Every structure is written in structure tokens, then in C-alpha cells.
Amino acid sequence: MKQELIFKDLHFDGKNWSDESLRIMEDMLAVYDSGHTIIICHPNIVFLNKPISSDNRDFSNIDWLELTSNISYNNDNSYVSIYPEIENSWKYIHRRFKSELFKNNKVQSPRHLVVIELDRNGGRLVRGIFRADEESIKVAENPLYTEYKPNSIFDKRLRWTADKEISLTEYVNSKITNQIYENQ
């Protein structure tokens, strides 16, 4: 089911990102679970119903669970990270958005990038969508990811060092089952 995207602005004062923006970036880009990977790529690579076309450059709602059966990404169209550090992931996003962040007549704003998490067993969970235009960078977080992500430094460390991997397929399926049960 499609949900409206609720974007939060990331604030930069010319020298530094705000503390809230840094927290949002870390939540989106850090890998918390050993054995998991995040991929940063164009939305059409991830979503079954391609949200971007030559006629439609922007979108305001998405079905977070309608994903393609096979995500085909490579070094030319995406960035892959397996680390808790976010610097290289953020550099990739900033590099991909640099044309949108400044007045550039050759670019059709806005541009979007999706952050998706994968586990070793093929489980997938979209974390969120970054959106950039010449005025701002924004991010919309998947409500399922909001519930999934660790909320404390202790939880983050525990998940990174845990021997047991969290199955994203089991997590998503349990949320879908709960949702169906609540709607009856």
C-alpha cells in the first residue's frame, strides 16, 4: 500500500551540519548488523513500480514493500557499504547530488537516491529516500525501518557484535502479518 513520503530537511549552516541532520544521516547510512549491507542507488533500481520517468521527475508517495525481485546494481549506478562508518556513504550521496544543489540549467531537479539494507539470506528493507534540489537535501524514512533501527548506542554496539544475524525477511513478514491482523 502506498504511503505519503514525509521528508525531513537536512540543515547545513555553511560550515557544519546540524546535530539532528548528523543523527539522521547516521541512522540512514550506518550498518548496524554484522553480515548486513546497505546499497545507495536510484529508486528505479529498487522499486517494482518505477517512480521516476522522463515525464515524472518527482514522487510524493511510495509502497515501501513493492520491491523488484532482483536488485541489479553496480559500481556505476550505486554505492555499497558494510561498515558502521558513514563518511564514504555520505560522500557518494553528496557527489551524486552536487549538480542539484547548485543552480544548473542542464539538470532537471529533483534527484532521488534510495538506501536499502540487505542481509546475507536475501532479506531486504528500504531504509529511506534522499531527495535533493537546488534548495535542500531531504530524507524520508520508511516507517518499518523506524521501528527496526537500534535506538541507543548500546543497542547499536550489541547488534554489530552479535553472533546471530537479524533476518530482514522475518522482520518484514512479521510486520506484514501484524498489520493484517490489526486490520481485521
PDB file of C-alpha atoms in Angstrom:
ATOM      1  CA  MET A   1       0.000   0.000   0.000  1.00  0.00           C
ATOM      2  CA  LYS A   2       1.361   3.406  -0.968  1.00  0.00           C
ATOM      3  CA  GLN A   3       2.253   5.824   1.792  1.00  0.00           C
ATOM      4  CA  GLU A   4       2.871   9.540   1.599  1.00  0.00           C
ATOM      5  CA  LEU A   5       6.538  10.438   1.890  1.00  0.00           C
ATOM      6  CA  ILE A   6       7.288  12.692   4.835  1.00  0.00           C
ATOM      7  CA  PHE A   7      10.572  14.432   4.127  1.00  0.00           C
ATOM      8  CA  LYS A   8      12.793  15.999   6.790  1.00  0.00           C
ATOM      9  CA  ASP A   9      15.222  18.745   5.785  1.00  0.00           C
ATOM     10  CA  LEU A  10      18.907  18.262   6.468  1.00  0.00           C
ATOM     11  CA  HIS A  11      20.325  21.584   7.681  1.00  0.00           C
ATOM     12  CA  PHE A  12      23.764  22.909   6.818  1.00  0.00           C
ATOM     13  CA  ASP A  13      24.847  26.350   8.056  1.00  0.00           C
ATOM     14  CA  GLY A  14      27.692  26.783   5.558  1.00  0.00           C
ATOM     15  CA  LYS A  15      30.265  25.148   7.817  1.00  0.00           C
ATOM     16  CA  ASN A  16      28.588  22.288   9.673  1.00  0.00           C
ATOM     17  CA  TRP A  17      25.573  20.035   9.556  1.00  0.00           C
ATOM     18  CA  SER A  18      23.147  20.401  12.459  1.00  0.00           C
ATOM     19  CA  ASP A  19      23.240  17.734  15.181  1.00  0.00           C
ATOM     20  CA  GLU A  20      19.795  16.495  14.121  1.00  0.00           C
ATOM     21  CA  SER A  21      20.945  16.203  10.484  1.00  0.00           C
ATOM     22  CA  LEU A  22      24.033  14.239  11.530  1.00  0.00           C
ATOM     23  CA  ARG A  23      21.841  11.866  13.588  1.00  0.00           C
ATOM     24  CA  ILE A  24      19.517  11.328  10.599  1.00  0.00           C
ATOM     25  CA  MET A  25      22.486  10.663   8.287  1.00  0.00           C
ATOM     26  CA  GLU A  26      23.945   8.151  10.739  1.00  0.00           C
ATOM     27  CA  ASP A  27      20.583   6.392  11.147  1.00  0.00           C
ATOM     28  CA  MET A  28      20.236   6.078   7.371  1.00  0.00           C
ATOM     29  CA  LEU A  29      23.796   5.213   6.386  1.00  0.00           C
ATOM     30  CA  ALA A  30      25.454   3.230   9.190  1.00  0.00           C
ATOM     31  CA  VAL A  31      25.412  -0.568   9.017  1.00  0.00           C
ATOM     32  CA  TYR A  32      24.338  -1.836  12.439  1.00  0.00           C
ATOM     33  CA  ASP A  33      24.128  -5.582  11.912  1.00  0.00           C
ATOM     34  CA  SER A  34      27.132  -7.716  11.096  1.00  0.00           C
ATOM     35  CA  GLY A  35      26.561  -9.521   7.832  1.00  0.00           C
ATOM     36  CA  HIS A  36      24.251  -6.800   6.506  1.00  0.00           C
ATOM     37  CA  THR A  37      24.945  -4.381   3.650  1.00  0.00           C
ATOM     38  CA  ILE A  38      23.446  -1.080   2.588  1.00  0.00           C
ATOM     39  CA  ILE A  39      23.138  -0.047  -1.026  1.00  0.00           C
ATOM     40  CA  ILE A  40      22.593   3.547  -2.144  1.00  0.00           C
ATOM     41  CA  CYS A  41      21.057   3.718  -5.609  1.00  0.00           C
ATOM     42  CA  HIS A  42      18.405   5.210  -7.886  1.00  0.00           C
ATOM     43  CA  PRO A  43      14.794   4.411  -6.866  1.00  0.00           C
ATOM     44  CA  ASN A  44      14.022   2.690 -10.175  1.00  0.00           C
ATOM     45  CA  ILE A  45      16.613   0.006  -9.336  1.00  0.00           C
ATOM     46  CA  VAL A  46      14.766  -0.914  -6.133  1.00  0.00           C
ATOM     47  CA  PHE A  47      11.037  -0.334  -6.582  1.00  0.00           C
ATOM     48  CA  LEU A  48       8.827  -2.562  -8.725  1.00  0.00           C
ATOM     49  CA  ASN A  49       6.667   0.323  -9.968  1.00  0.00           C
ATOM     50  CA  LYS A  50       9.355   2.692 -11.165  1.00  0.00           C
ATOM     51  CA  PRO A  51       8.641   6.062  -9.508  1.00  0.00           C
ATOM     52  CA  ILE A  52      10.789   8.170 -11.871  1.00  0.00           C
ATOM     53  CA  SER A  53      10.321   8.602 -15.596  1.00  0.00           C
ATOM     54  CA  SER A  54      11.076  11.233 -18.196  1.00  0.00           C
ATOM     55  CA  ASP A  55       7.573  12.611 -17.618  1.00  0.00           C
ATOM     56  CA  ASN A  56       7.611  12.296 -13.824  1.00  0.00           C
ATOM     57  CA  ARG A  57      10.792  13.579 -12.136  1.00  0.00           C
ATOM     58  CA  ASP A  58       9.383  13.590  -8.602  1.00  0.00           C
ATOM     59  CA  PHE A  59       7.062  11.473  -6.493  1.00  0.00           C
ATOM     60  CA  SER A  60       5.263  12.054  -3.175  1.00  0.00           C
ATOM     61  CA  ASN A  61       4.214   8.537  -2.191  1.00  0.00           C
ATOM     62  CA  ILE A  62       5.630   5.032  -2.440  1.00  0.00           C
ATOM     63  CA  ASP A  63       4.876   1.451  -1.459  1.00  0.00           C
ATOM     64  CA  TRP A  64       7.908   0.632   0.670  1.00  0.00           C
ATOM     65  CA  LEU A  65       7.363  -3.125   0.211  1.00  0.00           C
ATOM     66  CA  GLU A  66       6.843  -3.306  -3.574  1.00  0.00           C
ATOM     67  CA  LEU A  67      10.427  -4.126  -4.489  1.00  0.00           C
ATOM     68  CA  THR A  68      11.873  -5.648  -7.617  1.00  0.00           C
ATOM     69  CA  SER A  69      12.639  -9.337  -7.324  1.00  0.00           C
ATOM     70  CA  ASN A  70      16.253  -8.792  -8.347  1.00  0.00           C
ATOM     71  CA  ILE A  71      18.131  -5.615  -7.485  1.00  0.00           C
ATOM     72  CA  SER A  72      20.800  -5.166 -10.152  1.00  0.00           C
ATOM     73  CA  TYR A  73      23.377  -2.645  -9.075  1.00  0.00           C
ATOM     74  CA  ASN A  74      26.999  -1.999  -9.947  1.00  0.00           C
ATOM     75  CA  ASN A  75      29.772   0.485  -9.231  1.00  0.00           C
ATOM     76  CA  ASP A  76      28.494   2.845 -11.929  1.00  0.00           C
ATOM     77  CA  ASN A  77      24.991   3.299 -10.524  1.00  0.00           C
ATOM     78  CA  SER A  78      25.272   2.611  -6.795  1.00  0.00           C
ATOM     79  CA  TYR A  79      27.370   2.525  -3.661  1.00  0.00           C
ATOM     80  CA  VAL A  80      27.686  -0.468  -1.321  1.00  0.00           C
ATOM     81  CA  SER A  81      28.742  -0.295   2.330  1.00  0.00           C
ATOM     82  CA  ILE A  82      29.257  -2.940   5.000  1.00  0.00           C
ATOM     83  CA  TYR A  83      30.666  -0.615   7.669  1.00  0.00           C
ATOM     84  CA  PRO A  84      29.216   1.339  10.578  1.00  0.00           C
ATOM     85  CA  GLU A  85      31.089   4.480   9.475  1.00  0.00           C
ATOM     86  CA  ILE A  86      29.063   6.793   7.232  1.00  0.00           C
ATOM     87  CA  GLU A  87      31.666   9.120   5.707  1.00  0.00           C
ATOM     88  CA  ASN A  88      32.109   7.332   2.367  1.00  0.00           C
ATOM     89  CA  SER A  89      28.366   6.721   2.006  1.00  0.00           C
ATOM     90  CA  TRP A  90      27.667  10.395   2.619  1.00  0.00           C
ATOM     91  CA  LYS A  91      30.416  11.434   0.157  1.00  0.00           C
ATOM     92  CA  TYR A  92      28.762   9.266  -2.501  1.00  0.00           C
ATOM     93  CA  ILE A  93      25.354  10.883  -1.893  1.00  0.00           C
ATOM     94  CA  HIS A  94      26.815  14.388  -1.925  1.00  0.00           C
ATOM     95  CA  ARG A  95      28.738  13.650  -5.140  1.00  0.00           C
ATOM     96  CA  ARG A  96      25.585  12.328  -6.839  1.00  0.00           C
ATOM     97  CA  PHE A  97      23.600  15.382  -5.689  1.00  0.00           C
ATOM     98  CA  LYS A  98      26.197  18.066  -6.449  1.00  0.00           C
ATOM     99  CA  SER A  99      24.503  19.180  -9.681  1.00  0.00           C
ATOM    100  CA  GLU A 100      21.121  19.536  -7.972  1.00  0.00           C
ATOM    101  CA  LEU A 101      22.484  21.514  -5.033  1.00  0.00           C
ATOM    102  CA  PHE A 102      23.613  24.418  -7.176  1.00  0.00           C
ATOM    103  CA  LYS A 103      21.832  26.314  -9.913  1.00  0.00           C
ATOM    104  CA  ASN A 104      22.457  24.242 -13.003  1.00  0.00           C
ATOM    105  CA  ASN A 105      20.297  24.689 -16.090  1.00  0.00           C
ATOM    106  CA  LYS A 106      21.350  21.324 -17.527  1.00  0.00           C
ATOM    107  CA  VAL A 107      19.880  19.374 -14.608  1.00  0.00           C
ATOM    108  CA  GLN A 108      16.236  18.536 -14.113  1.00  0.00           C
ATOM    109  CA  SER A 109      15.685  18.681 -10.363  1.00  0.00           C
ATOM    110  CA  PRO A 110      14.990  16.926  -8.092  1.00  0.00           C
ATOM    111  CA  ARG A 111      17.138  13.807  -7.828  1.00  0.00           C
ATOM    112  CA  HIS A 112      16.437  10.867  -5.533  1.00  0.00           C
ATOM    113  CA  LEU A 113      18.568   8.128  -4.000  1.00  0.00           C
ATOM    114  CA  VAL A 114      17.292   5.132  -2.046  1.00  0.00           C
ATOM    115  CA  VAL A 115      19.072   3.456   0.857  1.00  0.00           C
ATOM    116  CA  ILE A 116      18.228  -0.241   1.086  1.00  0.00           C
ATOM    117  CA  GLU A 117      19.562  -2.771   3.581  1.00  0.00           C
ATOM    118  CA  LEU A 118      20.262  -6.379   2.592  1.00  0.00           C
ATOM    119  CA  ASP A 119      21.083  -9.401   4.723  1.00  0.00           C
ATOM    120  CA  ARG A 120      23.064 -12.471   3.636  1.00  0.00           C
ATOM    121  CA  ASN A 121      19.897 -14.509   3.053  1.00  0.00           C
ATOM    122  CA  GLY A 122      18.356 -12.108   0.526  1.00  0.00           C
ATOM    123  CA  GLY A 123      16.197 -10.194   3.006  1.00  0.00           C
ATOM    124  CA  ARG A 124      15.640  -6.531   2.120  1.00  0.00           C
ATOM    125  CA  LEU A 125      14.379  -3.428   3.869  1.00  0.00           C
ATOM    126  CA  VAL A 126      14.294   0.041   2.354  1.00  0.00           C
ATOM    127  CA  ARG A 127      15.622   2.468   4.950  1.00  0.00           C
ATOM    128  CA  GLY A 128      14.653   5.693   3.236  1.00  0.00           C
ATOM    129  CA  ILE A 129      14.824   8.046   0.296  1.00  0.00           C
ATOM    130  CA  PHE A 130      17.086  11.083  -0.063  1.00  0.00           C
ATOM    131  CA  ARG A 131      15.813  13.924  -2.271  1.00  0.00           C
ATOM    132  CA  ALA A 132      17.859  16.905  -3.475  1.00  0.00           C
ATOM    133  CA  ASP A 133      17.108  20.084  -5.375  1.00  0.00           C
ATOM    134  CA  GLU A 134      18.886  23.429  -5.530  1.00  0.00           C
ATOM    135  CA  GLU A 135      17.314  24.481  -2.210  1.00  0.00           C
ATOM    136  CA  SER A 136      17.863  21.473   0.058  1.00  0.00           C
ATOM    137  CA  ILE A 137      18.600  17.845   0.769  1.00  0.00           C
ATOM    138  CA  LYS A 138      15.747  15.985   2.428  1.00  0.00           C
ATOM    139  CA  VAL A 139      15.204  12.453   3.615  1.00  0.00           C
ATOM    140  CA  ALA A 140      12.054  10.355   4.078  1.00  0.00           C
ATOM    141  CA  GLU A 141      12.326   7.371   6.390  1.00  0.00           C
ATOM    142  CA  ASN A 142      10.460   4.106   5.902  1.00  0.00           C
ATOM    143  CA  PRO A 143       8.166   3.580   8.946  1.00  0.00           C
ATOM    144  CA  LEU A 144       9.239  -0.093   9.080  1.00  0.00           C
ATOM    145  CA  TYR A 145      12.855   0.993   9.290  1.00  0.00           C
ATOM    146  CA  THR A 146      11.997   3.479  12.047  1.00  0.00           C
ATOM    147  CA  GLU A 147      10.842   0.543  14.178  1.00  0.00           C
ATOM    148  CA  TYR A 148      13.730  -1.699  13.117  1.00  0.00           C
ATOM    149  CA  LYS A 149      16.742   0.538  13.722  1.00  0.00           C
ATOM    150  CA  PRO A 150      18.550   0.479  17.076  1.00  0.00           C
ATOM    151  CA  ASN A 151      17.714   3.401  19.338  1.00  0.00           C
ATOM    152  CA  SER A 152      20.672   3.555  21.690  1.00  0.00           C
ATOM    153  CA  ILE A 153      24.448   3.366  21.460  1.00  0.00           C
ATOM    154  CA  PHE A 154      24.284   0.155  23.477  1.00  0.00           C
ATOM    155  CA  ASP A 155      21.828  -1.443  21.002  1.00  0.00           C
ATOM    156  CA  LYS A 156      23.965  -0.351  18.034  1.00  0.00           C
ATOM    157  CA  ARG A 157      27.096  -1.905  19.527  1.00  0.00           C
ATOM    158  CA  LEU A 158      25.254  -5.055  20.586  1.00  0.00           C
ATOM    159  CA  ARG A 159      23.822  -5.633  17.122  1.00  0.00           C
ATOM    160  CA  TRP A 160      27.183  -5.065  15.424  1.00  0.00           C
ATOM    161  CA  THR A 161      28.952  -7.596  17.665  1.00  0.00           C
ATOM    162  CA  ALA A 162      26.135 -10.155  17.938  1.00  0.00           C
ATOM    163  CA  ASP A 163      26.710 -13.705  16.770  1.00  0.00           C
ATOM    164  CA  LYS A 164      23.137 -14.041  15.491  1.00  0.00           C
ATOM    165  CA  GLU A 165      22.170 -12.200  12.331  1.00  0.00           C
ATOM    166  CA  ILE A 166      18.799 -10.490  12.143  1.00  0.00           C
ATOM    167  CA  SER A 167      16.722 -11.768   9.220  1.00  0.00           C
ATOM    168  CA  LEU A 168      15.153  -8.873   7.346  1.00  0.00           C
ATOM    169  CA  THR A 169      12.701 -11.248   5.661  1.00  0.00           C
ATOM    170  CA  GLU A 170      11.436 -12.480   9.044  1.00  0.00           C
ATOM    171  CA  TYR A 171      11.207  -8.923  10.362  1.00  0.00           C
ATOM    172  CA  VAL A 172       9.233  -7.612   7.351  1.00  0.00           C
ATOM    173  CA  ASN A 173       6.959 -10.673   7.262  1.00  0.00           C
ATOM    174  CA  SER A 174       6.160 -10.303  10.977  1.00  0.00           C
ATOM    175  CA  LYS A 175       5.222  -6.646  10.446  1.00  0.00           C
ATOM    176  CA  ILE A 176       3.007  -7.511   7.469  1.00  0.00           C
ATOM    177  CA  THR A 177       1.309 -10.286   9.489  1.00  0.00           C
ATOM    178  CA  ASN A 178       0.724  -7.891  12.418  1.00  0.00           C
ATOM    179  CA  GLN A 179      -0.700  -5.289  10.056  1.00  0.00           C
ATOM    180  CA  ILE A 180      -3.127  -7.779   8.513  1.00  0.00           C
ATOM    181  CA  TYR A 181      -4.190  -8.979  11.972  1.00  0.00           C
ATOM    182  CA  GLU A 182      -4.796  -5.402  13.206  1.00  0.00           C
ATOM    183  CA  ASN A 183      -6.896  -4.532  10.120  1.00  0.00           C
ATOM    184  CA  GLN A 184      -9.308  -7.458  10.642  1.00  0.00           C
TER     185      GLN A 184
END
